[in-house]
Amino acid sequence: MDKICRQYVDNFMSELIRKNPGEAEFHQAVREVVESVAPYIMQYPYLREQKILERIVEPERVIMFRVPWVDDRGEVQINRGYRVQMNSAIGPYKGGIRFHASVTLSIMKFLAFEQTFKNSLTTLPMGGAKGGSDFSPRGKSDAEVMRFCQSFMTELYRHIGQDTDVPAGDIGVGGREVGYLFGQYKRIRDEFTGTLTGKGQYWGGSRLRPEATGYGACYFAQAMLATRGKSFQGQTVCISGAGNVAQYAAQKAMRLGAKVVTLSDSDGFIYDPEGLTEDKMNYVLELKNIRRGRIKEYADKYPAAQYFPGERPWRIPCDIAMPCATQNEIEKDDAQHLIEGGCYCVTEGANMPSTPEAIEIFHNAKILYSPGKASNAGGVATSGLEMTQNSIRQRWTAEEVDEHLHRIMADIHQACIKYGTEPDGYVNYVKGANIAGFIKVANAMAEQGVV
Ligand code: NDP
Ligand code: 2IT
């Protein structure tokens, strides 16, 4: 980056940090995008004159609200609810809802910001948003989760709608929570519309939406691997997380011929040197989605596997790593371990799982590295397909949805190549994804005037 560009980025970031103090995750997500797009902005003065970057980092609207509910012991509980409506330049606000104890305004803003560029990359007309609460479903009964979801929606309903803002799942929000949220929305509004995605298979949900993020990440990885004449066949894969994204990334990688040797949760990870099988995968789906158990139990069930409490899987040697748990779960040392263990491809299923220091290590080692906003876009893309199916009151087959998903992931990969190829031929997928995602939103904003 030249001196003028560097100065521009530094000034921009000091002003952003001054205006949004203490929001470390938001600063991190913005810095990455601004560093990628600054050279592009320098070439087009109208983008600077229109203050597109200054506008794009300012949410169009932030909603924060009280979520009171009563637990099973009759005690009153109070959580905080959020919806950050970041950008609606290319379509209605769209993005997931996260229920996790760690949720803060900074995390909501970083996710809504990332979502804006990710949704632009999908080629579908969707703006960017994110919502959630510091409520943790862990250890709560179904009845408690239902009462919480009903209370959350009793405020959120007035801010969303099929042409306004369409929420979906994220960490802590899966089929069960979307069901309770949708039920309450429909009850208050007295209308059956596609206002949430990730709905149940018998009431408007798209086929393959549960699988889409994990499958899409594998399709993206396939495209990256193909650039080096490789595939998943015979490769050893380390995956973190054991939730929605991790489960279906593992299933698809395995079906594509890879040996998946790790899964994790916030308490630790399991290492199965023999690799996952369809039977073991079915056990994991039942353990996590029905019994809501911990990944530790895998090692009790399959003695060849070992459980490592309090650790992340990145020191296990592998060819391909797929972080599918949460933000900043690959730090500098983890990245170093991955490279030393022979890893040559990192495909992010989670949002911002690698720290900037880790990304620098991947780039310096010239390995294949894709940021979440490119490789996990299959989830929201399939949400977009669910919106289309709801609008035309039709339901596509799994094959039709899978075909769309394949095409979308291939298009995103192509866009990354177009904008991210360096003079030496190395593809910087971060740069490619950020510039490709930015151009569409920036031009839409410029064309729509100062709003
Ligand atoms: P789930 O809630 O289904 O699973 C999350 C998994 O990550 C769990 O195994 C969980 O363990 C673990 N995890 C969560 N927080 C932490 C933490 N702070 N430290 C360590 N482990 C943690 O969520 P998803 O699978 O849906 O989401 C995973 C990631 O993928 C997130 O970054 C999300 O934003 C992203 N994503 C999700 C999409 C979707 O369609 N669902 C689409 C695109 C991205 P534990 O049970 O112990 O909490
Ligand atoms: O981060 C994400 O892209 C999601 N959690 C999915 C959002 C969606 O609207 O399907």
PDB file of C-alpha atoms in Angstrom, residues 120-265:
ATOM      1  CA  SER A 120     -23.520  -8.463  -1.927  1.00  0.00           C
ATOM      2  CA  LEU A 121     -21.173 -11.307  -2.943  1.00  0.00           C
ATOM      3  CA  THR A 122     -24.046 -13.819  -3.123  1.00  0.00           C
ATOM      4  CA  THR A 123     -25.311 -12.030  -6.282  1.00  0.00           C
ATOM      5  CA  LEU A 124     -28.784 -11.866  -4.631  1.00  0.00           C
ATOM      6  CA  PRO A 125     -30.621  -8.657  -3.640  1.00  0.00           C
ATOM      7  CA  MET A 126     -30.070  -8.576   0.123  1.00  0.00           C
ATOM      8  CA  GLY A 127     -28.912  -5.769   2.423  1.00  0.00           C
ATOM      9  CA  GLY A 128     -26.942  -6.384   5.623  1.00  0.00           C
ATOM     10  CA  ALA A 129     -28.128  -6.808   9.220  1.00  0.00           C
ATOM     11  CA  LYS A 130     -27.525  -8.835  12.367  1.00  0.00           C
ATOM     12  CA  GLY A 131     -29.368  -9.271  15.627  1.00  0.00           C
ATOM     13  CA  GLY A 132     -29.233 -11.213  18.821  1.00  0.00           C
ATOM     14  CA  SER A 133     -29.087 -11.234  22.548  1.00  0.00           C
ATOM     15  CA  ASP A 134     -26.733 -12.002  25.440  1.00  0.00           C
ATOM     16  CA  PHE A 135     -29.150 -14.830  26.292  1.00  0.00           C
ATOM     17  CA  SER A 136     -27.507 -18.272  26.249  1.00  0.00           C
ATOM     18  CA  PRO A 137     -29.752 -21.237  25.329  1.00  0.00           C
ATOM     19  CA  ARG A 138     -27.147 -23.553  26.909  1.00  0.00           C
ATOM     20  CA  GLY A 139     -28.642 -25.394  29.875  1.00  0.00           C
ATOM     21  CA  LYS A 140     -32.099 -23.848  29.363  1.00  0.00           C
ATOM     22  CA  SER A 141     -35.246 -25.953  29.015  1.00  0.00           C
ATOM     23  CA  ASP A 142     -37.298 -25.887  25.806  1.00  0.00           C
ATOM     24  CA  ALA A 143     -39.985 -23.953  27.701  1.00  0.00           C
ATOM     25  CA  GLU A 144     -37.468 -21.307  28.806  1.00  0.00           C
ATOM     26  CA  VAL A 145     -36.100 -20.943  25.279  1.00  0.00           C
ATOM     27  CA  MET A 146     -39.664 -20.570  23.981  1.00  0.00           C
ATOM     28  CA  ARG A 147     -40.591 -17.892  26.529  1.00  0.00           C
ATOM     29  CA  PHE A 148     -37.381 -16.030  25.769  1.00  0.00           C
ATOM     30  CA  CYS A 149     -37.965 -16.194  21.988  1.00  0.00           C
ATOM     31  CA  GLN A 150     -41.551 -14.985  22.406  1.00  0.00           C
ATOM     32  CA  SER A 151     -40.434 -12.030  24.515  1.00  0.00           C
ATOM     33  CA  PHE A 152     -37.629 -11.199  22.047  1.00  0.00           C
ATOM     34  CA  MET A 153     -40.041 -11.239  19.092  1.00  0.00           C
ATOM     35  CA  THR A 154     -42.665  -9.201  20.960  1.00  0.00           C
ATOM     36  CA  GLU A 155     -40.340  -6.213  20.462  1.00  0.00           C
ATOM     37  CA  LEU A 156     -38.537  -7.235  17.251  1.00  0.00           C
ATOM     38  CA  TYR A 157     -41.692  -7.829  15.203  1.00  0.00           C
ATOM     39  CA  ARG A 158     -42.299  -4.115  14.653  1.00  0.00           C
ATOM     40  CA  HIS A 159     -38.895  -3.654  12.990  1.00  0.00           C
ATOM     41  CA  ILE A 160     -38.925  -6.583  10.532  1.00  0.00           C
ATOM     42  CA  GLY A 161     -40.968  -7.818   7.559  1.00  0.00           C
ATOM     43  CA  GLN A 162     -40.533  -9.778   4.338  1.00  0.00           C
ATOM     44  CA  ASP A 163     -39.629  -6.605   2.386  1.00  0.00           C
ATOM     45  CA  THR A 164     -38.003  -4.773   5.313  1.00  0.00           C
ATOM     46  CA  ASP A 165     -35.724  -7.060   7.280  1.00  0.00           C
ATOM     47  CA  VAL A 166     -35.536 -10.861   7.240  1.00  0.00           C
ATOM     48  CA  PRO A 167     -33.726 -12.499  10.188  1.00  0.00           C
ATOM     49  CA  ALA A 168     -32.427 -16.091  10.352  1.00  0.00           C
ATOM     50  CA  GLY A 169     -30.237 -18.232  12.610  1.00  0.00           C
ATOM     51  CA  ASP A 170     -26.647 -17.924  13.799  1.00  0.00           C
ATOM     52  CA  ILE A 171     -24.853 -19.149  16.944  1.00  0.00           C
ATOM     53  CA  GLY A 172     -27.449 -20.407  19.447  1.00  0.00           C
ATOM     54  CA  VAL A 173     -30.318 -19.938  16.995  1.00  0.00           C
ATOM     55  CA  GLY A 174     -31.240 -23.042  15.001  1.00  0.00           C
ATOM     56  CA  GLY A 175     -34.443 -24.723  13.874  1.00  0.00           C
ATOM     57  CA  ARG A 176     -35.990 -24.751  17.355  1.00  0.00           C
ATOM     58  CA  GLU A 177     -35.437 -21.030  17.981  1.00  0.00           C
ATOM     59  CA  VAL A 178     -36.503 -19.968  14.470  1.00  0.00           C
ATOM     60  CA  GLY A 179     -39.703 -21.971  15.069  1.00  0.00           C
ATOM     61  CA  TYR A 180     -40.531 -20.154  18.303  1.00  0.00           C
ATOM     62  CA  LEU A 181     -39.613 -16.763  16.803  1.00  0.00           C
ATOM     63  CA  PHE A 182     -41.716 -17.357  13.693  1.00  0.00           C
ATOM     64  CA  GLY A 183     -44.674 -18.638  15.740  1.00  0.00           C
ATOM     65  CA  GLN A 184     -44.758 -15.461  17.808  1.00  0.00           C
ATOM     66  CA  TYR A 185     -44.268 -13.210  14.757  1.00  0.00           C
ATOM     67  CA  LYS A 186     -47.168 -14.868  12.943  1.00  0.00           C
ATOM     68  CA  ARG A 187     -49.349 -14.637  16.027  1.00  0.00           C
ATOM     69  CA  ILE A 188     -48.743 -10.897  16.504  1.00  0.00           C
ATOM     70  CA  ARG A 189     -48.896  -9.926  12.828  1.00  0.00           C
ATOM     71  CA  ASP A 190     -51.606 -12.398  11.851  1.00  0.00           C
ATOM     72  CA  GLU A 191     -49.901 -13.108   8.551  1.00  0.00           C
ATOM     73  CA  PHE A 192     -47.928 -16.026   7.120  1.00  0.00           C
ATOM     74  CA  THR A 193     -44.987 -14.568   5.226  1.00  0.00           C
ATOM     75  CA  GLY A 194     -41.348 -15.413   4.679  1.00  0.00           C
ATOM     76  CA  THR A 195     -40.166 -12.910   7.289  1.00  0.00           C
ATOM     77  CA  LEU A 196     -37.709 -15.377   8.798  1.00  0.00           C
ATOM     78  CA  THR A 197     -35.543 -17.905   6.957  1.00  0.00           C
ATOM     79  CA  GLY A 198     -34.282 -21.247   8.170  1.00  0.00           C
ATOM     80  CA  LYS A 199     -37.891 -22.234   8.786  1.00  0.00           C
ATOM     81  CA  GLY A 200     -39.032 -25.844   9.257  1.00  0.00           C
ATOM     82  CA  GLN A 201     -39.307 -28.085   6.213  1.00  0.00           C
ATOM     83  CA  TYR A 202     -43.118 -28.265   6.439  1.00  0.00           C
ATOM     84  CA  TRP A 203     -43.811 -24.550   6.918  1.00  0.00           C
ATOM     85  CA  GLY A 204     -41.871 -22.642   4.316  1.00  0.00           C
ATOM     86  CA  GLY A 205     -38.257 -23.628   4.930  1.00  0.00           C
ATOM     87  CA  SER A 206     -36.018 -24.226   1.932  1.00  0.00           C
ATOM     88  CA  ARG A 207     -34.585 -27.618   1.369  1.00  0.00           C
ATOM     89  CA  LEU A 208     -30.846 -27.660   2.165  1.00  0.00           C
ATOM     90  CA  ARG A 209     -30.924 -24.458   4.263  1.00  0.00           C
ATOM     91  CA  PRO A 210     -29.687 -26.380   7.341  1.00  0.00           C
ATOM     92  CA  GLU A 211     -26.831 -27.853   5.293  1.00  0.00           C
ATOM     93  CA  ALA A 212     -26.110 -24.786   3.159  1.00  0.00           C
ATOM     94  CA  THR A 213     -23.394 -22.958   5.113  1.00  0.00           C
ATOM     95  CA  GLY A 214     -21.252 -26.053   5.647  1.00  0.00           C
ATOM     96  CA  TYR A 215     -21.862 -27.445   2.171  1.00  0.00           C
ATOM     97  CA  GLY A 216     -21.223 -24.048   0.583  1.00  0.00           C
ATOM     98  CA  ALA A 217     -17.923 -23.718   2.473  1.00  0.00           C
ATOM     99  CA  CYS A 218     -16.842 -27.078   1.044  1.00  0.00           C
ATOM    100  CA  TYR A 219     -17.876 -26.054  -2.486  1.00  0.00           C
ATOM    101  CA  PHE A 220     -15.820 -22.879  -2.077  1.00  0.00           C
ATOM    102  CA  ALA A 221     -12.849 -24.909  -0.795  1.00  0.00           C
ATOM    103  CA  GLN A 222     -13.215 -27.253  -3.785  1.00  0.00           C
ATOM    104  CA  ALA A 223     -12.915 -24.265  -6.124  1.00  0.00           C
ATOM    105  CA  MET A 224      -9.821 -22.998  -4.286  1.00  0.00           C
ATOM    106  CA  LEU A 225      -8.227 -26.453  -4.230  1.00  0.00           C
ATOM    107  CA  ALA A 226      -8.868 -26.846  -7.966  1.00  0.00           C
ATOM    108  CA  THR A 227      -6.665 -23.796  -8.650  1.00  0.00           C
ATOM    109  CA  ARG A 228      -3.766 -25.933  -7.353  1.00  0.00           C
ATOM    110  CA  GLY A 229      -4.894 -29.152  -8.995  1.00  0.00           C
ATOM    111  CA  LYS A 230      -6.130 -30.559  -5.669  1.00  0.00           C
ATOM    112  CA  SER A 231      -9.384 -31.831  -4.165  1.00  0.00           C
ATOM    113  CA  PHE A 232     -10.720 -33.069  -0.806  1.00  0.00           C
ATOM    114  CA  GLN A 233      -9.910 -36.657  -1.813  1.00  0.00           C
ATOM    115  CA  GLY A 234      -7.579 -38.227   0.745  1.00  0.00           C
ATOM    116  CA  GLN A 235      -6.954 -34.959   2.603  1.00  0.00           C
ATOM    117  CA  THR A 236      -6.941 -34.647   6.380  1.00  0.00           C
ATOM    118  CA  VAL A 237      -9.313 -31.932   7.608  1.00  0.00           C
ATOM    119  CA  CYS A 238      -9.469 -30.215  11.014  1.00  0.00           C
ATOM    120  CA  ILE A 239     -12.823 -28.609  11.813  1.00  0.00           C
ATOM    121  CA  SER A 240     -13.691 -26.509  14.869  1.00  0.00           C
ATOM    122  CA  GLY A 241     -17.197 -26.198  16.279  1.00  0.00           C
ATOM    123  CA  ALA A 242     -19.839 -28.896  16.454  1.00  0.00           C
ATOM    124  CA  GLY A 243     -22.871 -26.790  15.605  1.00  0.00           C
ATOM    125  CA  ASN A 244     -24.798 -26.190  12.411  1.00  0.00           C
ATOM    126  CA  VAL A 245     -21.908 -25.048  10.215  1.00  0.00           C
ATOM    127  CA  ALA A 246     -19.343 -27.540  11.532  1.00  0.00           C
ATOM    128  CA  GLN A 247     -21.719 -30.506  11.226  1.00  0.00           C
ATOM    129  CA  TYR A 248     -22.472 -30.027   7.548  1.00  0.00           C
ATOM    130  CA  ALA A 249     -18.959 -28.912   6.613  1.00  0.00           C
ATOM    131  CA  ALA A 250     -17.774 -32.185   8.157  1.00  0.00           C
ATOM    132  CA  GLN A 251     -20.457 -34.234   6.405  1.00  0.00           C
ATOM    133  CA  LYS A 252     -19.712 -32.771   2.968  1.00  0.00           C
ATOM    134  CA  ALA A 253     -15.899 -32.901   3.360  1.00  0.00           C
ATOM    135  CA  MET A 254     -16.206 -36.539   4.361  1.00  0.00           C
ATOM    136  CA  ARG A 255     -18.478 -37.325   1.407  1.00  0.00           C
ATOM    137  CA  LEU A 256     -15.958 -35.653  -0.892  1.00  0.00           C
ATOM    138  CA  GLY A 257     -13.349 -38.153   0.257  1.00  0.00           C
ATOM    139  CA  ALA A 258     -11.619 -36.290   3.086  1.00  0.00           C
ATOM    140  CA  LYS A 259     -10.707 -37.624   6.509  1.00  0.00           C
ATOM    141  CA  VAL A 260     -12.226 -35.254   9.099  1.00  0.00           C
ATOM    142  CA  VAL A 261     -10.327 -35.717  12.359  1.00  0.00           C
ATOM    143  CA  THR A 262     -11.530 -32.981  14.748  1.00  0.00           C
ATOM    144  CA  LEU A 263     -14.651 -31.245  16.060  1.00  0.00           C
ATOM    145  CA  SER A 264     -14.917 -28.926  19.066  1.00  0.00           C
ATOM    146  CA  ASP A 265     -17.082 -26.815  21.334  1.00  0.00           C
TER     147      ASP A 265
END
